[in-house]
Amino acid sequence: MGVTKKPLNRDQALQKLRHFCRYQERCHSEARSKLYKLEISGKHHDAIIASLIEDGYLDEERFAIAFAGGRFRINQWGKQKIKYALRQKQVSEYSIDKGLRKIVNDEYLAALKDLAEEKYSSLNENNRALRIKRTTDFLLQKGFEADVVNNVVAGLSN
């Protein structure tokens, strides 16, 4: 015979979510998803989320800043890809903008140039136009803006 788990009450769920949010920054949609996974009654969701916000466990702006910075520094994502990922997580446009503004422009351009040079030199293609195209495609896929990519790629040499 299988043992059935006793459903968590509101206070137990709140404790679990506090631990979940303490481990790393979370957005509202991740917290809601966790509540569904814990099979918490939908009538408690709003109260639990509100309590987490009041107590400082959930902060969408703080999440957007941490997410944007991490994806840029660790994954070397461009702003377009970061913005798309934050929208997927249902983060507000205000918080997305705030997170993206925290990325230092000089560091952003330096990372883009480094990625471009690294990609361009790694291609074993004699045709310069094809190397430029593949480098551009790579940088666009990483989420960098087309106009900035074009400026950087135009400066690449053989």
PDB file of C-alpha atoms in Angstrom:
ATOM      1  CA  MET A   1       0.000   0.000   0.000  1.00  0.00           C
ATOM      2  CA  GLY A   2       1.252   3.453  -0.942  1.00  0.00           C
ATOM      3  CA  VAL A   3       1.513   6.166   1.640  1.00  0.00           C
ATOM      4  CA  THR A   4      -0.475   9.277   0.740  1.00  0.00           C
ATOM      5  CA  LYS A   5       1.089  12.578   1.661  1.00  0.00           C
ATOM      6  CA  LYS A   6      -0.929  14.842   3.865  1.00  0.00           C
ATOM      7  CA  PRO A   7      -1.448  18.165   2.077  1.00  0.00           C
ATOM      8  CA  LEU A   8       0.435  21.133   3.480  1.00  0.00           C
ATOM      9  CA  ASN A   9      -1.488  23.824   5.290  1.00  0.00           C
ATOM     10  CA  ARG A  10      -1.022  27.536   4.520  1.00  0.00           C
ATOM     11  CA  ASP A  11       1.680  28.088   7.183  1.00  0.00           C
ATOM     12  CA  GLN A  12       3.679  25.026   6.106  1.00  0.00           C
ATOM     13  CA  ALA A  13       3.476  26.134   2.485  1.00  0.00           C
ATOM     14  CA  LEU A  14       4.633  29.627   3.452  1.00  0.00           C
ATOM     15  CA  GLN A  15       7.656  28.146   5.250  1.00  0.00           C
ATOM     16  CA  LYS A  16       8.536  26.023   2.206  1.00  0.00           C
ATOM     17  CA  LEU A  17       8.258  29.047  -0.093  1.00  0.00           C
ATOM     18  CA  ARG A  18      10.391  31.179   2.231  1.00  0.00           C
ATOM     19  CA  HIS A  19      13.112  28.553   2.034  1.00  0.00           C
ATOM     20  CA  PHE A  20      12.652  28.352  -1.754  1.00  0.00           C
ATOM     21  CA  CYS A  21      13.052  32.145  -2.087  1.00  0.00           C
ATOM     22  CA  ARG A  22      15.948  32.320   0.379  1.00  0.00           C
ATOM     23  CA  TYR A  23      17.988  29.882  -1.717  1.00  0.00           C
ATOM     24  CA  GLN A  24      18.093  32.269  -4.715  1.00  0.00           C
ATOM     25  CA  GLU A  25      16.181  35.217  -6.138  1.00  0.00           C
ATOM     26  CA  ARG A  26      12.784  34.193  -7.489  1.00  0.00           C
ATOM     27  CA  CYS A  27      10.090  35.899  -9.512  1.00  0.00           C
ATOM     28  CA  HIS A  28       6.375  35.739  -8.796  1.00  0.00           C
ATOM     29  CA  SER A  29       5.687  33.155 -11.509  1.00  0.00           C
ATOM     30  CA  GLU A  30       8.345  30.793 -10.088  1.00  0.00           C
ATOM     31  CA  ALA A  31       6.775  31.096  -6.639  1.00  0.00           C
ATOM     32  CA  ARG A  32       3.299  30.385  -8.064  1.00  0.00           C
ATOM     33  CA  SER A  33       4.669  27.397  -9.961  1.00  0.00           C
ATOM     34  CA  LYS A  34       6.188  26.050  -6.738  1.00  0.00           C
ATOM     35  CA  LEU A  35       2.824  26.416  -4.985  1.00  0.00           C
ATOM     36  CA  TYR A  36       1.180  24.350  -7.726  1.00  0.00           C
ATOM     37  CA  LYS A  37       3.885  21.684  -7.429  1.00  0.00           C
ATOM     38  CA  LEU A  38       3.304  21.534  -3.682  1.00  0.00           C
ATOM     39  CA  GLU A  39      -0.411  21.079  -4.465  1.00  0.00           C
ATOM     40  CA  ILE A  40      -1.426  24.046  -2.342  1.00  0.00           C
ATOM     41  CA  SER A  41      -5.034  25.101  -2.705  1.00  0.00           C
ATOM     42  CA  GLY A  42      -5.415  27.987  -5.165  1.00  0.00           C
ATOM     43  CA  LYS A  43      -7.326  30.042  -2.598  1.00  0.00           C
ATOM     44  CA  HIS A  44      -4.102  30.419  -0.566  1.00  0.00           C
ATOM     45  CA  HIS A  45      -1.810  31.444  -3.440  1.00  0.00           C
ATOM     46  CA  ASP A  46      -2.415  35.196  -3.375  1.00  0.00           C
ATOM     47  CA  ALA A  47      -2.089  35.413   0.414  1.00  0.00           C
ATOM     48  CA  ILE A  48       1.170  33.441   0.405  1.00  0.00           C
ATOM     49  CA  ILE A  49       2.638  35.505  -2.446  1.00  0.00           C
ATOM     50  CA  ALA A  50       1.594  38.739  -0.698  1.00  0.00           C
ATOM     51  CA  SER A  51       3.210  37.578   2.536  1.00  0.00           C
ATOM     52  CA  LEU A  52       6.454  36.721   0.713  1.00  0.00           C
ATOM     53  CA  ILE A  53       6.517  40.188  -0.863  1.00  0.00           C
ATOM     54  CA  GLU A  54       5.792  41.937   2.450  1.00  0.00           C
ATOM     55  CA  ASP A  55       8.538  40.010   4.218  1.00  0.00           C
ATOM     56  CA  GLY A  56      11.084  40.764   1.461  1.00  0.00           C
ATOM     57  CA  TYR A  57      11.431  37.214   0.158  1.00  0.00           C
ATOM     58  CA  LEU A  58      10.034  38.138  -3.256  1.00  0.00           C
ATOM     59  CA  ASP A  59      11.092  41.292  -5.055  1.00  0.00           C
ATOM     60  CA  GLU A  60      10.601  41.402  -8.808  1.00  0.00           C
ATOM     61  CA  GLU A  61      13.040  44.281  -9.374  1.00  0.00           C
ATOM     62  CA  ARG A  62      15.740  42.561  -7.352  1.00  0.00           C
ATOM     63  CA  PHE A  63      15.070  39.350  -9.306  1.00  0.00           C
ATOM     64  CA  ALA A  64      15.311  41.143 -12.675  1.00  0.00           C
ATOM     65  CA  ILE A  65      18.604  42.801 -11.704  1.00  0.00           C
ATOM     66  CA  ALA A  66      20.113  39.509 -10.501  1.00  0.00           C
ATOM     67  CA  PHE A  67      18.804  37.561 -13.514  1.00  0.00           C
ATOM     68  CA  ALA A  68      20.016  40.112 -16.071  1.00  0.00           C
ATOM     69  CA  GLY A  69      23.436  40.428 -14.468  1.00  0.00           C
ATOM     70  CA  GLY A  70      23.893  36.684 -14.156  1.00  0.00           C
ATOM     71  CA  ARG A  71      22.788  35.853 -17.683  1.00  0.00           C
ATOM     72  CA  PHE A  72      25.041  38.575 -19.053  1.00  0.00           C
ATOM     73  CA  ARG A  73      28.171  37.741 -17.022  1.00  0.00           C
ATOM     74  CA  ILE A  74      27.877  33.953 -16.878  1.00  0.00           C
ATOM     75  CA  ASN A  75      26.041  33.026 -20.098  1.00  0.00           C
ATOM     76  CA  GLN A  76      27.165  36.066 -22.115  1.00  0.00           C
ATOM     77  CA  TRP A  77      23.626  36.798 -23.257  1.00  0.00           C
ATOM     78  CA  GLY A  78      22.708  40.046 -24.966  1.00  0.00           C
ATOM     79  CA  LYS A  79      19.960  42.347 -23.743  1.00  0.00           C
ATOM     80  CA  GLN A  80      17.387  41.086 -26.251  1.00  0.00           C
ATOM     81  CA  LYS A  81      17.686  37.488 -25.057  1.00  0.00           C
ATOM     82  CA  ILE A  82      17.603  38.565 -21.403  1.00  0.00           C
ATOM     83  CA  LYS A  83      14.496  40.674 -22.031  1.00  0.00           C
ATOM     84  CA  TYR A  84      12.773  37.752 -23.778  1.00  0.00           C
ATOM     85  CA  ALA A  85      13.619  35.349 -20.926  1.00  0.00           C
ATOM     86  CA  LEU A  86      12.301  37.786 -18.307  1.00  0.00           C
ATOM     87  CA  ARG A  87       9.078  38.231 -20.287  1.00  0.00           C
ATOM     88  CA  GLN A  88       8.725  34.449 -20.354  1.00  0.00           C
ATOM     89  CA  LYS A  89       8.873  34.582 -16.561  1.00  0.00           C
ATOM     90  CA  GLN A  90       6.099  37.217 -16.595  1.00  0.00           C
ATOM     91  CA  VAL A  91       8.293  39.921 -15.072  1.00  0.00           C
ATOM     92  CA  SER A  92       6.930  43.467 -15.492  1.00  0.00           C
ATOM     93  CA  GLU A  93       8.386  45.729 -18.189  1.00  0.00           C
ATOM     94  CA  TYR A  94       9.380  48.222 -15.485  1.00  0.00           C
ATOM     95  CA  SER A  95      11.452  45.586 -13.663  1.00  0.00           C
ATOM     96  CA  ILE A  96      12.932  44.305 -16.935  1.00  0.00           C
ATOM     97  CA  ASP A  97      14.078  47.818 -17.842  1.00  0.00           C
ATOM     98  CA  LYS A  98      15.521  48.316 -14.376  1.00  0.00           C
ATOM     99  CA  GLY A  99      17.445  45.036 -14.617  1.00  0.00           C
ATOM    100  CA  LEU A 100      18.829  45.834 -18.078  1.00  0.00           C
ATOM    101  CA  ARG A 101      19.926  49.326 -17.007  1.00  0.00           C
ATOM    102  CA  LYS A 102      22.159  47.744 -14.348  1.00  0.00           C
ATOM    103  CA  ILE A 103      24.309  46.158 -17.071  1.00  0.00           C
ATOM    104  CA  VAL A 104      27.258  48.521 -17.521  1.00  0.00           C
ATOM    105  CA  ASN A 105      27.415  49.637 -21.167  1.00  0.00           C
ATOM    106  CA  ASP A 106      31.238  49.531 -21.387  1.00  0.00           C
ATOM    107  CA  GLU A 107      31.283  45.954 -20.053  1.00  0.00           C
ATOM    108  CA  TYR A 108      28.473  45.024 -22.451  1.00  0.00           C
ATOM    109  CA  LEU A 109      30.347  46.339 -25.497  1.00  0.00           C
ATOM    110  CA  ALA A 110      33.627  44.780 -24.351  1.00  0.00           C
ATOM    111  CA  ALA A 111      31.947  41.382 -23.959  1.00  0.00           C
ATOM    112  CA  LEU A 112      30.356  41.730 -27.388  1.00  0.00           C
ATOM    113  CA  LYS A 113      33.705  42.593 -28.986  1.00  0.00           C
ATOM    114  CA  ASP A 114      35.430  39.680 -27.258  1.00  0.00           C
ATOM    115  CA  LEU A 115      32.720  37.257 -28.380  1.00  0.00           C
ATOM    116  CA  ALA A 116      32.864  38.602 -31.940  1.00  0.00           C
ATOM    117  CA  GLU A 117      36.648  38.325 -32.183  1.00  0.00           C
ATOM    118  CA  GLU A 118      36.652  34.862 -30.631  1.00  0.00           C
ATOM    119  CA  LYS A 119      33.949  33.566 -32.975  1.00  0.00           C
ATOM    120  CA  TYR A 120      35.427  35.201 -36.065  1.00  0.00           C
ATOM    121  CA  SER A 121      38.905  33.772 -35.438  1.00  0.00           C
ATOM    122  CA  SER A 122      37.521  30.304 -34.644  1.00  0.00           C
ATOM    123  CA  LEU A 123      35.927  29.956 -38.089  1.00  0.00           C
ATOM    124  CA  ASN A 124      38.076  28.038 -40.578  1.00  0.00           C
ATOM    125  CA  GLU A 125      36.540  29.734 -43.581  1.00  0.00           C
ATOM    126  CA  ASN A 126      38.570  31.564 -46.227  1.00  0.00           C
ATOM    127  CA  ASN A 127      35.594  33.596 -47.438  1.00  0.00           C
ATOM    128  CA  ARG A 128      35.562  36.777 -45.288  1.00  0.00           C
ATOM    129  CA  ALA A 129      31.904  37.547 -46.081  1.00  0.00           C
ATOM    130  CA  LEU A 130      30.837  34.088 -44.869  1.00  0.00           C
ATOM    131  CA  ARG A 131      32.896  34.478 -41.669  1.00  0.00           C
ATOM    132  CA  ILE A 132      31.247  37.860 -41.046  1.00  0.00           C
ATOM    133  CA  LYS A 133      27.778  36.387 -41.639  1.00  0.00           C
ATOM    134  CA  ARG A 134      28.370  33.432 -39.306  1.00  0.00           C
ATOM    135  CA  THR A 135      29.806  35.700 -36.625  1.00  0.00           C
ATOM    136  CA  THR A 136      26.842  38.075 -36.968  1.00  0.00           C
ATOM    137  CA  ASP A 137      24.356  35.199 -36.783  1.00  0.00           C
ATOM    138  CA  PHE A 138      26.081  33.855 -33.670  1.00  0.00           C
ATOM    139  CA  LEU A 139      25.945  37.228 -31.902  1.00  0.00           C
ATOM    140  CA  LEU A 140      22.303  37.785 -32.848  1.00  0.00           C
ATOM    141  CA  GLN A 141      21.458  34.328 -31.496  1.00  0.00           C
ATOM    142  CA  LYS A 142      23.154  35.331 -28.231  1.00  0.00           C
ATOM    143  CA  GLY A 143      20.660  38.197 -28.022  1.00  0.00           C
ATOM    144  CA  PHE A 144      22.754  41.227 -28.915  1.00  0.00           C
ATOM    145  CA  GLU A 145      21.059  44.068 -30.790  1.00  0.00           C
ATOM    146  CA  ALA A 146      21.480  44.055 -34.585  1.00  0.00           C
ATOM    147  CA  ASP A 147      22.795  47.630 -34.898  1.00  0.00           C
ATOM    148  CA  VAL A 148      25.428  47.105 -32.191  1.00  0.00           C
ATOM    149  CA  VAL A 149      26.432  43.739 -33.684  1.00  0.00           C
ATOM    150  CA  ASN A 150      26.804  45.267 -37.148  1.00  0.00           C
ATOM    151  CA  ASN A 151      29.056  48.042 -35.783  1.00  0.00           C
ATOM    152  CA  VAL A 152      31.286  45.565 -33.963  1.00  0.00           C
ATOM    153  CA  VAL A 153      31.449  43.038 -36.806  1.00  0.00           C
ATOM    154  CA  ALA A 154      32.308  45.784 -39.316  1.00  0.00           C
ATOM    155  CA  GLY A 155      35.497  46.384 -37.321  1.00  0.00           C
ATOM    156  CA  LEU A 156      36.701  42.783 -37.544  1.00  0.00           C
ATOM    157  CA  SER A 157      39.737  42.088 -39.721  1.00  0.00           C
ATOM    158  CA  ASN A 158      41.115  39.025 -41.413  1.00  0.00           C
TER     159      ASN A 158
END
